[in-house]
Amino acid sequence: MSNKQTLSFHVSGMHCASCASNTTRKLSKAPGVTSASVNYANEQATVTINDQETSIEKLADAVKSLGYKAHFEADTEVADKERAKELKSLKNKLIVSGVLAAILMMSMIPGLPEIFHNPWLLWLLATPIQFWAGQRFYKGAWSGLKNRTTNMDTLVALGTSVAYFYSAMVTVFGQWFAERGIETHVYFEASAAIIAFILLGKFLEIRAKAQTSSAIKELLNLQAKTALIKKSGEWVEVAIDMVKVDDILLVKPGQKIPVDGEVVKGQTSIDESMVTGESLPVSKTVGDSVVGATINQSGSIEIKATKIGSETMLANIIRLVKEAQGSRPPIQALVDTIAAYFVPVVIVTALITFTIWMLIGPEPRFLFALVSMINVLIIACPCALGLATPTSLMVGMGKGARLGVLIKDAQALEVANKIKAVVFDKTGTLTEGKPKVQQAIFIKKSAQQQILSSIKAVEELSHHPLAQSLVEFAQVNLDKKTPFLTVSDFKDISGKGVQAQVGKQQLLIGNEKLLADHQVNISAEIKNQALALKEKGQTLVFMSVDKKMEALFSIADGLKESSLEVVKSLKQDGIASIMLTGDNQQTAEAIAREVGIEEIIAEVLPADKERVVRELRKKHQVVAMVGDGINDAPALATADVGIAMGGGTDVAIESAGITLLRSDISLVPVAIKLSKVTMKNIKQNLFWAFAYNTVLIPVAMGALYPVWGVLLNPMLAGAAMAFSSVSVVFNALRLKTIKL
């Protein structure tokens, strides 16, 4: 029996998108690996394995064979540590290479003392840049060669090496060339400047990339670092990772709740804005649950730890954000394919360029052809292509997490950009989800207390929101002397109500369909009263005892304040709003009129919601479903994009591609707008990356020479290549400032 699991780990040492593509292919071919994906932007690898056929060690070896390093530590700061280490090394090499390159470039200035033009001095200054500062390019190129792959390092190593070694040959054999009338020139300053420019670009890129993952850092900073735990009757401060399930913890006023738990002593108010977005504190007493990282405000409480470490709500949010940032949208597939073939195509293009200019180029042909070939090798940039999508995704999803919109994967983000219609569940989504009994009609007034007592006993066994409202109504209106009733044969009939035995009496509590199924007669008077209540938008609950109608309750659930604005906002964006509910048609229509929804699908059983959503997809092409209950889960999974309310059930949240961290429907248009601006940003990046390579590679080949007699300087090629990657990252960072 196979035992599949998904692992995520950090990969350090990658220099470009081709590195990530090569690593993906290497991991995919490893024994026991069913799928693999490596994200260059956040340097994360996600691998699905059969742990009976492979191991962490084998995966690490596969990554190591390419010249990179895999980090499987649970420490979430590994990436930051590795990035800081790389930045420090880059900074040192950048300073040295920058100073030496500046001196070398002075050789291009006429009129300076001869020493600045001495090729032997230039060679001496260029050598540490080429082999010390440029070591990373040679290592990367060699690893690629060993594994029969190519990457950006291959291009840089080839281009600068050609310039360096040609210059060295000219320096040593200069007299030989001069005697034969062959014009020569050294390019030490070009190779040195190229390496310095690329190192500068890489330094800026890594620093900028660090900002793209700031959302994760902010979430991590929310966690408490220590906890007060009860040991041998005393409170002892320990590291948060020492806390175990069922431990008793003390939380003082002003402190963060260390882990998810349950209050066992004391009462207080807690700031849960981190989770709910609500600014008002929430009262907590014995038996109430608390969420880790929320802030205790007023009183000291003792809590029992129920979820720790990776099981806490905050840890799950962080995990989902990281997984989402590392996921790939469908648009990335084309980019990955291009990146895989990019470097070999560039090398072939460079050789073709050299050959053409050697045949038809101006004198000195060899120098002209050589410079053109170097330009092609240097200016081509697979990094810009590789960074275009993942950097935008990371920033966009990070922004979403800050706003309370948790996007589970990149596909959901891409599809949300195309939404044409949003299907809303009514109860708990458009409405508050706290229905209250508005009116009670008893056939026999004398039996009121008995009926209320029976309703309370039966509906306490149900989890339906309407059941809770009936229980609350009964509790308020019951005499305190009412005896406890025994309930047996309780049945929850989906979409209709409940059936139960109370003593010797059979009770039916539910909608009109339930009573009809059991041949319960409803008088014309009650039907007329029911119709009038329906027209007011109220939900009706009928009750019968031994197949005799005994009571009618009208229940109403108030609209959320934001529902009207949400529907209006969606309409302005050309997105239709649809209400899908199990409630009766009249009630649904009344609510729809109030909120401004034109398309209504009512009296839908939970089992049919999936089918209805599937039909709506055919009609509206791309459909989102917003819901919060267990009965919404199949529909959420069937929709093109499922949007779960944060206060909903776990199964609903699992079924959805987007989760609203708080039960705030106004986040629905925010999520859609976030998708639109992120996808627009991705398209801008891809356009720039493709345009850059499409325009500048021909320029590097010498396309401008026949028209204007212009040949690109290799140093400018290096600068352009560095700028292309940096510009893509900085464009992605603009998403942080966009208002939604």
XYZ file of C-alpha atoms in Angstrom:
740
model
C 0.000 0.000 0.000
C 1.446 3.329 -1.073
C 1.869 6.137 1.414
C 1.978 9.429 -0.429
C 2.906 12.701 1.214
C 3.776 16.195 0.035
C 7.002 17.860 1.189
C 7.990 21.510 0.899
C 11.594 22.560 1.405
C 13.965 25.421 0.674
C 16.527 25.175 -2.137
C 19.506 27.530 -1.939
C 22.054 28.285 -4.644
C 19.748 28.710 -7.655
C 20.624 31.682 -9.860
C 17.876 31.769 -12.482
C 14.629 30.305 -13.779
C 16.506 27.655 -15.747
C 18.047 26.483 -12.464
C 14.536 25.998 -11.076
C 13.411 24.174 -14.240
C 16.422 21.871 -14.104
C 15.827 21.155 -10.429
C 12.177 20.381 -11.148
C 13.162 17.878 -13.856
C 15.813 16.288 -11.623
C 13.410 15.840 -8.706
C 10.640 14.560 -10.992
C 12.933 11.761 -12.200
C 13.942 10.715 -8.669
C 12.572 7.294 -7.575
C 9.320 7.499 -5.652
C 8.532 11.066 -6.761
C 5.116 11.452 -8.399
C 5.279 15.216 -8.953
C 7.695 18.077 -8.331
C 7.655 21.836 -8.706
C 10.383 24.362 -7.872
C 9.595 28.054 -7.518
C 12.568 30.283 -8.321
C 11.029 33.390 -6.733
C 10.649 31.987 -3.203
C 13.205 29.184 -3.678
C 10.709 26.574 -2.519
C 10.431 23.025 -3.810
C 7.155 21.131 -3.462
C 7.424 17.374 -4.005
C 4.824 14.607 -3.751
C 6.493 11.310 -2.873
C 5.831 7.712 -1.971
C 7.821 7.530 1.262
C 8.267 3.778 0.835
C 10.285 4.317 -2.341
C 12.312 7.423 -1.516
C 13.625 9.475 1.401
C 14.653 12.988 2.336
C 18.297 11.973 1.867
C 17.682 10.884 -1.747
C 15.863 14.128 -2.525
C 18.720 16.114 -0.980
C 21.227 14.160 -3.114
C 19.239 14.917 -6.270
C 19.348 18.648 -5.506
C 23.033 18.467 -4.506
C 23.962 16.846 -7.822
C 22.937 20.093 -9.525
C 25.142 22.177 -7.260
C 22.361 23.399 -4.962
C 21.410 22.593 -1.376
C 18.100 21.361 0.047
C 17.007 22.451 3.524
C 14.375 20.270 5.190
C 14.541 21.899 8.609
C 11.275 22.842 10.199
C 12.763 26.242 10.973
C 10.830 28.687 8.793
C 13.700 31.157 8.936
C 16.028 28.927 6.895
C 15.283 30.805 3.692
C 16.012 34.150 5.353
C 19.293 32.852 6.798
C 20.420 31.480 3.450
C 19.380 34.676 1.682
C 21.281 36.793 4.238
C 24.362 34.601 3.774
C 24.162 34.935 -0.002
C 23.625 38.688 0.210
C 26.708 39.100 2.405
C 28.852 37.109 -0.023
C 27.429 39.005 -2.995
C 28.002 42.346 -1.296
C 31.693 41.603 -0.687
C 32.230 40.424 -4.249
C 30.229 43.317 -5.626
C 32.335 45.916 -3.791
C 35.641 44.402 -4.938
C 34.518 43.781 -8.515
C 32.883 47.218 -8.707
C 36.081 49.032 -7.653
C 38.316 46.967 -9.951
C 35.863 47.245 -12.877
C 35.774 51.041 -12.438
C 39.575 51.174 -12.695
C 39.501 48.880 -15.715
C 36.915 51.056 -17.470
C 39.281 54.023 -17.167
C 41.280 52.340 -19.922
C 38.556 53.505 -22.299
C 39.288 57.158 -21.510
C 41.857 58.635 -23.941
C 44.635 60.860 -22.651
C 45.257 59.038 -19.366
C 48.804 57.869 -18.476
C 49.956 54.806 -20.373
C 49.772 52.658 -17.237
C 45.958 52.708 -17.472
C 46.160 51.206 -20.961
C 48.751 48.542 -20.151
C 47.143 45.176 -21.077
C 49.211 43.297 -18.469
C 47.856 45.535 -15.659
C 44.337 45.201 -17.042
C 44.754 41.433 -17.077
C 45.942 41.485 -13.461
C 42.952 43.557 -12.324
C 40.406 41.518 -14.335
C 41.534 38.095 -13.075
C 40.101 38.234 -9.495
C 36.816 39.518 -10.920
C 36.661 36.720 -13.472
C 37.512 33.806 -11.176
C 36.687 35.006 -7.641
C 33.699 37.299 -8.093
C 32.520 35.254 -11.073
C 33.051 31.910 -9.348
C 29.299 31.389 -8.917
C 28.809 31.452 -12.695
C 31.481 28.828 -13.347
C 30.139 26.567 -10.595
C 26.605 26.852 -11.922
C 27.696 26.241 -15.507
C 29.804 23.212 -14.498
C 26.911 21.681 -12.522
C 24.676 22.162 -15.529
C 27.235 20.579 -17.838
C 27.572 17.534 -15.559
C 23.812 17.088 -15.642
C 23.546 17.835 -19.381
C 21.559 21.013 -18.805
C 22.117 24.709 -19.308
C 21.214 27.822 -17.319
C 21.926 31.538 -17.054
C 25.313 30.761 -15.526
C 26.193 28.949 -18.749
C 25.572 32.110 -20.774
C 27.492 34.406 -18.415
C 30.405 31.989 -18.048
C 30.641 31.504 -21.819
C 30.318 35.186 -22.701
C 32.789 36.556 -20.149
C 35.241 33.682 -20.660
C 35.377 34.296 -24.393
C 36.096 37.996 -23.770
C 38.629 37.274 -20.990
C 40.609 34.487 -22.673
C 40.664 36.240 -26.042
C 42.058 39.320 -24.307
C 44.620 37.205 -22.475
C 45.713 35.651 -25.759
C 46.036 39.083 -27.353
C 48.076 40.301 -24.379
C 50.513 37.383 -24.530
C 50.754 37.167 -28.330
C 50.188 40.835 -29.176
C 53.445 41.093 -31.108
C 52.557 38.056 -33.173
C 49.213 39.622 -34.214
C 50.868 43.000 -34.938
C 53.534 41.461 -37.183
C 50.790 39.943 -39.350
C 48.784 43.195 -39.504
C 45.885 41.832 -37.511
C 44.075 44.514 -35.528
C 43.446 43.495 -31.923
C 41.704 44.841 -28.846
C 41.490 43.616 -25.258
C 38.084 43.254 -23.572
C 39.153 42.837 -19.938
C 37.084 45.872 -18.936
C 34.031 44.398 -20.715
C 34.180 40.985 -19.013
C 34.834 42.646 -15.634
C 32.001 45.180 -16.052
C 29.588 42.461 -17.187
C 30.256 40.390 -14.045
C 29.984 43.484 -11.832
C 26.693 44.560 -13.441
C 25.192 41.065 -13.158
C 26.286 40.777 -9.514
C 24.684 44.169 -8.843
C 21.475 43.023 -10.538
C 21.505 39.754 -8.581
C 22.091 41.658 -5.310
C 19.145 43.996 -5.975
C 16.997 41.063 -7.129
C 17.595 39.044 -3.942
C 16.886 42.076 -1.763
C 13.690 42.779 -3.664
C 12.652 39.105 -3.549
C 12.994 39.230 0.231
C 10.298 41.900 0.259
C 7.934 39.696 -1.750
C 7.732 37.225 1.147
C 7.108 39.886 3.802
C 3.552 38.619 4.346
C 4.907 35.324 5.700
C 7.297 37.181 7.991
C 4.491 39.354 9.324
C 2.380 36.288 10.077
C 5.326 34.594 11.794
C 5.901 37.668 13.950
C 2.358 37.324 15.287
C 3.303 34.120 17.100
C 4.102 34.159 20.807
C 7.697 33.104 21.490
C 7.177 31.802 25.053
C 4.396 30.503 27.304
C 3.740 30.246 31.054
C 3.129 26.580 31.755
C 2.072 24.957 35.034
C 4.732 22.570 36.368
C 4.609 21.112 39.885
C 2.142 23.776 40.959
C 4.294 26.666 39.706
C 4.200 28.798 36.552
C 7.333 28.344 34.464
C 8.183 30.277 31.290
C 9.158 27.937 28.445
C 9.764 28.231 24.685
C 6.568 27.915 22.651
C 7.718 24.654 21.024
C 7.871 23.028 24.497
C 4.094 23.302 24.972
C 2.147 20.038 24.641
C -1.545 19.297 24.100
C -3.544 19.420 27.380
C -0.914 21.573 29.108
C -2.390 24.303 31.330
C -1.107 27.773 30.417
C -1.430 31.129 32.175
C -2.066 34.161 30.005
C -1.801 37.573 31.679
C -3.400 40.822 30.446
C -1.535 42.257 27.453
C 0.035 38.910 26.499
C -0.522 36.945 23.306
C -2.420 33.665 23.522
C 0.453 31.154 22.959
C -1.523 28.363 21.233
C -5.081 27.429 20.328
C -6.903 26.345 23.445
C -9.908 26.394 25.755
C -10.440 28.632 28.768
C -10.509 26.532 31.976
C -10.315 29.343 34.535
C -11.062 33.054 34.623
C -12.739 35.445 32.226
C -11.430 38.174 29.982
C -11.850 40.003 26.695
C -9.617 39.144 23.746
C -8.593 41.151 20.698
C -9.280 38.718 17.825
C -8.805 41.272 15.038
C -5.912 39.194 13.725
C -8.396 36.447 12.862
C -11.747 38.172 12.447
C -10.814 41.692 11.456
C -13.245 42.969 14.071
C -11.853 45.775 16.208
C -14.135 45.147 19.219
C -12.775 42.694 21.831
C -14.612 39.399 22.394
C -15.597 38.259 25.907
C -14.262 34.857 26.929
C -15.111 32.678 29.903
C -14.710 29.048 30.996
C -15.423 26.676 28.105
C -14.785 29.227 25.331
C -12.135 28.568 22.717
C -9.223 30.938 22.079
C -6.922 31.287 19.084
C -3.146 31.463 19.265
C -1.556 34.893 18.551
C -4.705 36.809 19.580
C -4.168 39.261 22.460
C -5.559 38.917 25.975
C -6.747 42.349 27.054
C -8.359 42.544 30.484
C -8.092 39.602 32.866
C -5.745 36.693 33.627
C -6.977 33.359 32.316
C -5.836 29.776 32.337
C -6.225 27.815 29.130
C -5.811 24.174 28.162
C -3.776 23.726 24.998
C -5.833 21.971 22.309
C -3.738 22.641 19.186
C -0.001 23.307 19.094
C 2.785 23.844 16.563
C 1.717 23.179 12.999
C -1.886 22.415 14.062
C -2.779 25.936 15.235
C -4.974 28.206 13.136
C -2.108 30.657 12.521
C 0.273 27.846 11.497
C -2.330 26.538 9.043
C -2.773 30.023 7.566
C 1.012 30.379 7.168
C 1.237 26.928 5.586
C -1.571 27.685 3.140
C -0.038 31.047 2.176
C 3.377 29.427 1.561
C 1.858 26.605 -0.475
C -0.218 29.062 -2.463
C 2.801 31.277 -3.173
C 4.713 28.253 -4.393
C 1.925 26.944 -6.619
C 1.869 27.478 -10.366
C -0.989 28.989 -12.336
C -1.795 27.503 -15.775
C -0.163 30.521 -17.449
C 3.191 29.441 -15.978
C 3.270 26.215 -18.012
C 4.090 28.131 -21.233
C 6.768 30.152 -19.458
C 8.393 27.006 -18.020
C 8.492 25.386 -21.448
C 10.168 28.460 -22.972
C 12.664 28.736 -20.081
C 13.676 25.075 -20.518
C 14.730 25.640 -24.144
C 15.844 29.251 -23.781
C 19.550 28.825 -22.991
C 20.326 26.188 -25.670
C 18.551 28.367 -28.258
C 20.591 31.403 -27.155
C 23.876 29.472 -27.459
C 22.945 28.315 -30.955
C 21.906 31.887 -31.833
C 25.271 33.189 -30.589
C 27.154 30.677 -32.755
C 25.024 31.578 -35.781
C 25.715 35.270 -35.121
C 29.455 34.620 -34.978
C 29.365 32.601 -38.222
C 27.324 35.186 -40.155
C 29.562 38.111 -39.220
C 32.673 36.070 -39.928
C 31.352 35.579 -43.449
C 29.919 39.019 -44.248
C 30.959 41.318 -41.407
C 33.153 44.436 -41.664
C 36.846 44.333 -40.903
C 38.221 43.291 -38.527
C 35.698 40.506 -39.038
C 36.861 38.287 -36.218
C 36.583 41.048 -33.591
C 33.196 42.136 -34.904
C 31.884 38.571 -34.881
C 33.378 37.919 -31.434
C 31.806 41.018 -29.844
C 28.413 40.208 -31.402
C 28.557 36.666 -30.055
C 29.489 37.898 -26.564
C 26.606 40.386 -26.672
C 24.081 37.653 -27.505
C 25.353 35.398 -24.717
C 25.259 38.178 -22.137
C 22.109 40.102 -22.982
C 19.761 37.096 -23.106
C 17.971 36.773 -19.778
C 15.888 33.748 -18.752
C 15.610 35.229 -15.238
C 13.116 37.876 -16.270
C 10.893 35.139 -17.738
C 11.234 32.971 -14.660
C 10.530 35.768 -12.209
C 7.587 37.285 -14.099
C 4.857 35.046 -12.678
C 6.025 33.822 -9.239
C 7.060 37.241 -7.896
C 3.664 38.733 -8.720
C 1.945 35.722 -7.174
C 3.953 36.012 -3.976
C 3.247 39.707 -3.549
C -0.419 39.412 -4.580
C -1.135 36.484 -2.275
C 0.773 38.169 0.536
C -1.350 41.285 0.101
C -4.451 39.076 0.157
C -3.370 37.462 3.443
C -2.989 40.910 5.014
C -6.479 41.883 3.868
C -8.037 38.667 5.118
C -8.236 36.864 1.763
C -6.462 33.496 1.835
C -5.881 32.164 -1.674
C -5.199 28.437 -1.541
C -3.482 28.051 -4.919
C -2.391 29.981 -7.977
C -5.013 28.383 -10.188
C -7.810 29.837 -8.044
C -6.192 33.262 -8.358
C -5.946 33.036 -12.142
C -9.494 31.737 -12.604
C -10.960 34.367 -10.228
C -9.800 36.953 -12.743
C -12.391 35.619 -15.212
C -15.442 35.290 -12.924
C -18.720 36.183 -14.653
C -21.156 35.259 -11.877
C -21.037 34.787 -8.088
C -23.425 32.325 -6.446
C -24.274 33.225 -2.851
C -25.646 30.905 -0.234
C -28.266 32.867 1.744
C -28.013 31.912 5.403
C -24.777 33.014 7.036
C -23.468 34.477 3.807
C -25.841 37.207 2.681
C -27.555 37.154 6.064
C -26.116 37.303 9.577
C -26.650 33.598 10.100
C -28.389 34.336 13.401
C -32.071 33.786 12.638
C -34.676 34.706 15.258
C -38.287 33.710 15.686
C -40.450 36.625 14.642
C -43.902 35.127 15.247
C -45.376 31.958 16.785
C -48.872 30.694 15.949
C -50.271 27.934 18.213
C -53.368 25.995 17.114
C -54.226 25.338 20.764
C -53.134 28.097 23.130
C -53.505 25.746 26.073
C -50.818 23.454 24.670
C -48.247 26.249 24.191
C -45.968 25.274 27.085
C -45.998 21.599 26.156
C -45.205 22.418 22.522
C -42.338 24.724 23.455
C -40.958 22.124 25.841
C -41.039 19.467 23.097
C -39.436 21.791 20.559
C -36.620 22.631 22.969
C -35.930 18.956 23.708
C -35.900 17.939 20.024
C -34.153 20.902 18.394
C -31.285 20.830 20.901
C -30.176 17.694 19.068
C -29.976 19.518 15.710
C -27.106 21.721 14.469
C -29.205 23.687 11.959
C -29.250 27.504 12.518
C -33.063 27.489 12.474
C -33.073 24.838 15.192
C -30.944 27.068 17.401
C -33.347 29.985 16.958
C -36.300 27.744 18.004
C -34.385 26.571 21.097
C -33.613 30.166 22.091
C -37.257 31.176 21.585
C -38.481 28.233 23.683
C -36.033 29.017 26.499
C -37.259 32.598 26.713
C -40.962 31.692 26.721
C -40.972 28.496 28.795
C -42.037 28.345 32.435
C -39.217 27.337 34.739
C -41.307 24.477 36.109
C -41.429 22.691 32.734
C -40.350 19.062 33.164
C -37.419 17.512 31.235
C -38.553 15.467 28.253
C -36.922 12.325 26.830
C -36.342 12.217 23.064
C -35.899 9.008 21.056
C -35.687 8.000 17.383
C -34.312 11.410 16.366
C -33.848 11.761 12.589
C -32.445 14.709 10.681
C -34.158 14.770 7.275
C -31.896 16.752 4.933
C -33.508 19.856 3.445
C -36.807 19.290 5.220
C -36.467 19.195 9.022
C -36.416 16.672 11.870
C -38.495 13.773 13.108
C -38.462 12.469 16.684
C -40.367 10.571 19.369
C -41.117 12.501 22.568
C -42.672 10.098 25.024
C -45.377 8.337 23.038
C -45.860 11.227 20.615
C -44.333 11.526 17.131
C -43.113 15.055 16.342
C -42.399 16.579 12.958
C -40.635 19.953 12.887
C -39.676 21.404 9.524
C -40.932 22.883 6.265
C -44.200 22.292 4.463
C -42.659 19.470 2.398
C -41.923 17.465 5.542
C -45.527 17.611 6.677
C -46.773 16.811 3.176
C -44.547 13.711 3.047
C -46.270 12.481 6.230
C -49.792 13.389 5.076
C -50.275 16.077 7.710
C -53.246 18.284 6.890
C -52.717 22.060 7.027
C -55.849 24.192 7.262
C -56.590 26.910 4.724
C -56.373 29.538 7.486
C -52.856 28.482 8.438
C -51.849 28.347 4.760
C -53.039 31.937 4.243
C -51.135 33.092 7.318
C -48.063 31.226 6.077
C -48.315 32.866 2.659
C -48.461 36.355 4.191
C -45.363 35.627 6.286
C -43.498 34.234 3.268
C -44.139 37.428 1.340
C -42.387 39.318 4.134
C -39.296 37.226 3.479
C -39.652 35.053 6.554
C -38.837 31.351 6.764
C -41.591 29.085 8.058
C -41.271 26.100 10.392
C -44.281 23.850 10.840
C -44.805 21.507 13.756
C -47.100 18.532 14.015
C -47.787 16.046 16.835
C -49.057 12.627 15.823
C -49.774 13.965 12.314
C -51.838 16.873 13.585
C -50.777 20.447 12.887
C -49.989 22.169 16.195
C -47.828 25.267 15.566
C -46.296 27.565 12.980
C -43.165 29.653 13.530
C -41.875 32.431 11.270
C -38.146 33.025 11.395
C -36.151 35.846 9.851
C -32.454 36.303 9.454
C -31.259 39.897 9.111
C -29.157 40.895 6.111
C -25.504 41.689 6.636
C -24.912 45.415 6.322
C -22.405 44.875 3.535
C -24.571 42.572 1.350
C -26.215 45.389 -0.623
C -22.881 47.114 -1.331
C -21.251 43.831 -2.369
C -23.945 43.043 -4.930
C -23.785 46.624 -6.218
C -19.971 46.487 -6.510
C -20.091 43.203 -8.431
C -22.744 44.561 -10.786
C -20.545 47.590 -11.577
C -17.763 45.179 -12.555
C -20.098 43.279 -14.878
C -20.443 40.275 -12.554
C -23.885 38.764 -11.955
C -25.021 37.850 -8.422
C -27.127 34.701 -7.898
C -28.836 33.518 -4.716
C -28.901 29.758 -4.126
C -30.930 28.632 -1.131
C -32.976 25.792 0.268
C -35.516 28.327 1.510
C -38.914 28.736 -0.120
C -39.360 30.869 -3.232
C -41.297 33.726 -1.568
C -38.751 34.158 1.208
C -35.861 34.012 -1.231
C -37.487 36.602 -3.495
C -38.083 38.968 -0.574
C -34.436 38.766 0.499
C -33.243 39.108 -3.108
C -35.302 42.276 -3.633
C -33.835 43.772 -0.494
C -30.236 43.047 -1.512
C -30.583 43.724 -5.248
C -30.120 40.195 -6.629
C -32.067 39.444 -9.808
C -31.408 35.711 -10.303
C -32.787 33.410 -7.591
C -32.712 29.626 -7.277
C -34.749 28.570 -4.235
C -36.000 25.369 -2.600
C -32.785 23.554 -3.516
C -31.889 20.527 -1.426
C -28.259 20.314 -0.216
C -27.634 17.324 -2.448
C -28.769 19.318 -5.498
C -26.588 22.389 -4.968
C -23.666 20.793 -6.806
C -25.878 20.032 -9.822
C -27.247 23.592 -9.888
C -23.750 25.092 -9.770
C -22.680 22.835 -12.632
C -25.620 24.102 -14.712
C -24.800 27.713 -13.835
C -21.248 27.163 -15.087
C -22.671 26.292 -18.510
C -24.786 29.443 -18.489
C -22.282 31.967 -17.081
C -18.983 30.267 -18.160
C -16.920 31.083 -15.032
C -18.773 30.864 -11.712
C -17.718 31.459 -8.110
C -19.622 29.948 -5.192
C -19.688 31.623 -1.770
C -20.766 29.481 1.177
C -20.000 28.465 4.740
C -21.758 25.226 5.645
C -21.118 21.505 5.264
C -23.945 21.388 2.728
C -22.102 23.971 0.617
C -18.897 21.897 0.321
C -19.812 19.952 -2.882
C -20.963 23.172 -4.581
C -17.788 24.995 -3.497
C -15.692 22.204 -4.993
C -17.749 22.135 -8.232
C -17.599 25.890 -8.869
C -14.737 27.302 -10.936
C -13.738 29.163 -7.780
C -15.026 28.224 -4.322
C -15.018 31.053 -1.752
C -15.521 29.931 1.855
C -16.478 32.255 4.702
C -13.892 32.139 7.487
C -16.477 31.427 10.153
C -17.714 28.398 8.216
C -17.096 24.685 8.667
C -13.710 23.049 8.097
C -15.030 20.954 5.213
C -16.349 24.063 3.454
C -12.985 25.803 3.836
C -11.146 22.698 2.570
C -13.391 22.551 -0.505
C -12.788 26.182 -1.461
C -9.943 27.726 -3.468
C -10.279 31.034 -1.591
C -11.041 31.483 2.110
C -12.158 34.758 3.664
C -10.405 34.762 7.049
C -13.322 36.596 8.608
C -17.006 36.236 7.866
C -17.115 39.485 5.932
C -18.862 39.259 2.573
C -17.298 42.567 1.491
C -14.075 40.605 0.987
C -15.615 38.803 -2.027
C -15.168 41.732 -4.478
C -11.779 42.406 -2.832
C -10.679 38.846 -3.678
C -11.845 39.239 -7.289
C -10.163 42.640 -7.685
C -6.962 41.228 -6.150
C -7.022 38.482 -8.767
C -7.506 41.009 -11.573
C -4.663 43.327 -10.515
C -2.308 40.383 -9.854
C -2.984 38.806 -13.251
C -2.567 42.218 -14.895
C 0.783 42.555 -13.118
C 1.841 39.085 -14.294
C 0.937 39.957 -17.900
C 2.931 43.204 -17.630
C 5.942 41.249 -16.393
C 5.634 38.608 -19.101
C 5.221 41.272 -21.772
C 8.350 43.030 -20.563
C 10.341 39.783 -20.321
C 9.334 38.635 -23.811
C 9.708 42.117 -25.313
C 13.125 42.562 -23.727
C 14.475 39.354 -25.215
C 12.610 39.766 -28.518
C 13.995 43.285 -29.115
C 17.443 43.210 -27.542
C 18.708 39.825 -28.723
C 18.507 40.967 -32.376
C 20.220 44.221 -31.328
C 22.957 42.172 -29.669
C 23.307 40.151 -32.888
C 24.116 43.382 -34.714
C 20.760 44.127 -36.342
C 21.334 47.894 -36.026
C 24.739 47.853 -37.734
C 23.585 47.675 -41.398
C 21.226 50.664 -40.834
C 23.021 52.960 -38.380
C 26.464 51.367 -38.051
C 25.879 50.742 -34.330
C 27.275 47.714 -32.500
C 26.238 47.153 -28.895
C 28.940 47.428 -26.246
C 29.187 44.189 -24.171
C 29.129 46.249 -20.973
C 25.769 47.729 -21.926
C 24.528 44.211 -22.684
C 25.486 43.149 -19.147
C 23.757 46.172 -17.627
C 20.588 45.544 -19.660
C 20.508 41.916 -18.606
C 20.821 42.841 -14.916
C 18.153 45.543 -15.237
C 15.618 43.198 -16.849
C 15.411 40.928 -13.774
C 15.356 43.773 -11.286
C 12.616 45.630 -13.169
C 10.329 42.569 -13.121
C 10.693 42.171 -9.349
C 10.114 45.858 -8.655
C 7.039 45.874 -10.874
C 5.650 42.970 -8.821
C 6.310 44.923 -5.613
C 3.981 47.670 -6.898
C 1.095 45.383 -5.958
C 1.746 46.209 -2.317
C 0.654 49.807 -2.880
C -2.403 49.191 -5.061
C -5.708 50.003 -3.348
C -8.519 47.482 -3.776
